[in-house]
PDB file of C-alpha atoms in Angstrom:
ATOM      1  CA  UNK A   1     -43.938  27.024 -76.462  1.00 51.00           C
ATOM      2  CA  UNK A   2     -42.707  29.452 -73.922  1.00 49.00           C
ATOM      3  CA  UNK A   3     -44.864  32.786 -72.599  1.00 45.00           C
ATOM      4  CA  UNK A   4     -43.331  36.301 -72.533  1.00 44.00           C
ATOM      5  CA  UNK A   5     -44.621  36.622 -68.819  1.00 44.00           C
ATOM      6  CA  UNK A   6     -44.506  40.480 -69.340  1.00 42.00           C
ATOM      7  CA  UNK A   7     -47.813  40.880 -70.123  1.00 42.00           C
ATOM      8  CA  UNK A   8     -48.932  42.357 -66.862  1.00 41.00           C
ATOM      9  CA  UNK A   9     -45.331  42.700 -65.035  1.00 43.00           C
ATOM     10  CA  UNK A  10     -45.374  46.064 -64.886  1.00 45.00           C
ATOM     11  CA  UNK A  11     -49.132  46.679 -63.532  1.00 50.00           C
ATOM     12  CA  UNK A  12     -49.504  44.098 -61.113  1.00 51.00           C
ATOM     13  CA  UNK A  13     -49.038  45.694 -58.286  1.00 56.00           C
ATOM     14  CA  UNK A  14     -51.466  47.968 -58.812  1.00 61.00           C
ATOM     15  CA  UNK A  15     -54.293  45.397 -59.635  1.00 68.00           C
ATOM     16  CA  UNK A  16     -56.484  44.271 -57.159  1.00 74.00           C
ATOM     17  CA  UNK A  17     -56.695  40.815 -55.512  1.00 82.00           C
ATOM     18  CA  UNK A  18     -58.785  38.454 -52.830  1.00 84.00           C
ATOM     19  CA  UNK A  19     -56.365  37.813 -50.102  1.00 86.00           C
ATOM     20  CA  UNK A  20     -57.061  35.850 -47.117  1.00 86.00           C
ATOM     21  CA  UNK A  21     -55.297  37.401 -44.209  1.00 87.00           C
ATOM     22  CA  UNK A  22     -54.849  36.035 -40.813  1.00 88.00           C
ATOM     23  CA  UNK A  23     -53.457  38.298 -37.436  1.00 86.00           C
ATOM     24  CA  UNK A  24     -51.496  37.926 -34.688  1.00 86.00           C
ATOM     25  CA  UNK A  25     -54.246  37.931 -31.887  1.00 84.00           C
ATOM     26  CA  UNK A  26     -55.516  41.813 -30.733  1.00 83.00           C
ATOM     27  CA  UNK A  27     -54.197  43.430 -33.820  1.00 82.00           C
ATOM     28  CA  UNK A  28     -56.728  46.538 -35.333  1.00 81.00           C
ATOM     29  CA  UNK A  29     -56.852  45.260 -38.754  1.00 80.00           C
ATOM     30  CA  UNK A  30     -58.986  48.506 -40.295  1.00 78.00           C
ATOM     31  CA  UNK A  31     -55.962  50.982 -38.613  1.00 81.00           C
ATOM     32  CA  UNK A  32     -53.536  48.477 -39.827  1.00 79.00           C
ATOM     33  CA  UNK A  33     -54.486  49.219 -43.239  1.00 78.00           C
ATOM     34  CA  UNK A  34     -54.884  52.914 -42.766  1.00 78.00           C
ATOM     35  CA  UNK A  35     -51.815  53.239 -41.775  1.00 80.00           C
ATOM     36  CA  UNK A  36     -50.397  51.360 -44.502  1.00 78.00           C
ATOM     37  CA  UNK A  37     -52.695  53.399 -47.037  1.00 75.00           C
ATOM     38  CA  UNK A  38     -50.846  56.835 -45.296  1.00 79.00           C
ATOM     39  CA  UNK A  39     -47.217  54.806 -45.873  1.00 78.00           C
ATOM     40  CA  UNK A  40     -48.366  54.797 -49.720  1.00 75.00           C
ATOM     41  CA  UNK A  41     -49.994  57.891 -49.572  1.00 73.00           C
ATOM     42  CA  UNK A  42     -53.156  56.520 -51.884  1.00 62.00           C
ATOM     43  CA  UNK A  43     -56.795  57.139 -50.637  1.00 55.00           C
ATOM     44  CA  UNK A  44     -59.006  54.609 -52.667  1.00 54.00           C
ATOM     45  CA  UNK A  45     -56.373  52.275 -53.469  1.00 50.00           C
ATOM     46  CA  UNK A  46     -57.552  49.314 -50.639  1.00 55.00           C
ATOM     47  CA  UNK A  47     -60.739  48.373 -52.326  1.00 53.00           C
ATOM     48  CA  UNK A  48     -62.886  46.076 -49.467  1.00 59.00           C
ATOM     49  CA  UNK A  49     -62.823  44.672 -46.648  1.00 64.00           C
ATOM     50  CA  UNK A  50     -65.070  42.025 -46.022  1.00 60.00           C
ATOM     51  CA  UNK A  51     -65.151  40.804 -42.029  1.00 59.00           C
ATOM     52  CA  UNK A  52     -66.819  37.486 -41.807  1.00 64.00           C
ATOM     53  CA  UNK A  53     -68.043  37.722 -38.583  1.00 66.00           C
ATOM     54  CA  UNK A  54     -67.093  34.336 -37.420  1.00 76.00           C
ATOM     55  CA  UNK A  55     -63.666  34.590 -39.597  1.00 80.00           C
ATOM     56  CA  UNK A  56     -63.309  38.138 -37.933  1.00 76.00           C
ATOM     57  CA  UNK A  57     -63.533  37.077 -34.510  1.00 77.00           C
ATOM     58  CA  UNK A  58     -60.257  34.348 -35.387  1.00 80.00           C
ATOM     59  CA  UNK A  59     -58.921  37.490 -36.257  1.00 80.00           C
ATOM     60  CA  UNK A  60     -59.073  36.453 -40.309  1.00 84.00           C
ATOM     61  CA  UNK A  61     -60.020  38.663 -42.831  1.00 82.00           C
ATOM     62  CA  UNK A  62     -61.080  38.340 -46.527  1.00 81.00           C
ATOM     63  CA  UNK A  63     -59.220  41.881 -48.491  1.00 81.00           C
ATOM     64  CA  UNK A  64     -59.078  43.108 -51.902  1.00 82.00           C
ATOM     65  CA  UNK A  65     -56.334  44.975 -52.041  1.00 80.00           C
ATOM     66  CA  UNK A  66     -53.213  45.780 -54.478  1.00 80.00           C
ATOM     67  CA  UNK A  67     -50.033  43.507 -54.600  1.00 81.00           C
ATOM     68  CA  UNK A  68     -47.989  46.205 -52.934  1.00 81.00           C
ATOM     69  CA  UNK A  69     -50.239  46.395 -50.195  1.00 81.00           C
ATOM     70  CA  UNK A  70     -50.517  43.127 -49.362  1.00 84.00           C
ATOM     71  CA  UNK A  71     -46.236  42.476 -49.931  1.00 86.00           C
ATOM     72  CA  UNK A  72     -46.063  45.634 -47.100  1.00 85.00           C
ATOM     73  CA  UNK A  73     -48.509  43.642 -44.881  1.00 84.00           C
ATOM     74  CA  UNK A  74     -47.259  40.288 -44.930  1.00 84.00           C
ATOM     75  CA  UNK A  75     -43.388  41.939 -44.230  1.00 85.00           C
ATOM     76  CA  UNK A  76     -45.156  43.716 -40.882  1.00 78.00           C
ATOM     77  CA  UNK A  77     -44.934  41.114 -38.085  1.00 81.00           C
ATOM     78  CA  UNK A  78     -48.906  41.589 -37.459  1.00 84.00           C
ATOM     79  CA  UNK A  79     -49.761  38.867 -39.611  1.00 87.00           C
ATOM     80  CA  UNK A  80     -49.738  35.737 -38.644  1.00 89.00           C
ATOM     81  CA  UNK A  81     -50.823  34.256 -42.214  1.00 89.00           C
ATOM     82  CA  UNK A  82     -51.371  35.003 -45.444  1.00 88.00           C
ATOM     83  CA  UNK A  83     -52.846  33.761 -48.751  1.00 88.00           C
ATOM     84  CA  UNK A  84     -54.084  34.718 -51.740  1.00 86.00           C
ATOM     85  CA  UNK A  85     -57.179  33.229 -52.558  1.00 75.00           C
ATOM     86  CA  UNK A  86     -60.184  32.194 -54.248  1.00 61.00           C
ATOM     87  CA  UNK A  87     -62.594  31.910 -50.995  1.00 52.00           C
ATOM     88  CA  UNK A  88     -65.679  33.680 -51.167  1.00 53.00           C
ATOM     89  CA  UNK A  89     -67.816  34.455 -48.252  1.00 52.00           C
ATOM     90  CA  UNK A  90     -71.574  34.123 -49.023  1.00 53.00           C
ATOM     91  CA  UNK A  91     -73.510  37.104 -49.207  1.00 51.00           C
ATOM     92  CA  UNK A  92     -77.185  37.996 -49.121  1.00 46.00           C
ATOM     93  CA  UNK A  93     -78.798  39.916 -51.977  1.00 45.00           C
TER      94      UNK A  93
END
């Protein structure tokens, strides 16, 4: 049995996903992304950013964003690390 694997090819980069994302110490991760979001010239297309304030502080953030955001991130030489991933901070309700 083999897959097509085209399924969602040709959308992927606009879908959203969790990515854990680490910085080179002193980096301004919120003007990071703006400028990236200028670069792509999209307004809503970031989704979240969830700062875990003891992740934060490492400089490590938790992001949804789109594929082609995060590809443009991880090529700047910003990041120190990145993953995608399945981590979920805890949150209050």
């Amino acid at each position: 049995m083999t897959s097509s694997g085209h399924d969602q090819a040709s959308t992927t980069g606009l879908i959203p996903g969790r990515y854990i994302v680490q910085l080179q110490p002193g980096v301004d991760f919120v003007a990071h992304l703006q400028k990236i979001q200028r670069l792509l010239k999209s307004s809503g297309a970031l989704g979240s950013i969830r700062p875990d304030a003891p992740l934060a502080a490492m400089g490590i953030y938790i992001v949804n964003m789109p594929a082609n955001v995060a590809m443009i991130l991880q090529a700047d030489g910003d990041v120190k690390h990145m993953e995608q991933g399945r981590y979920l901070p805890l949150e209050s309700s």
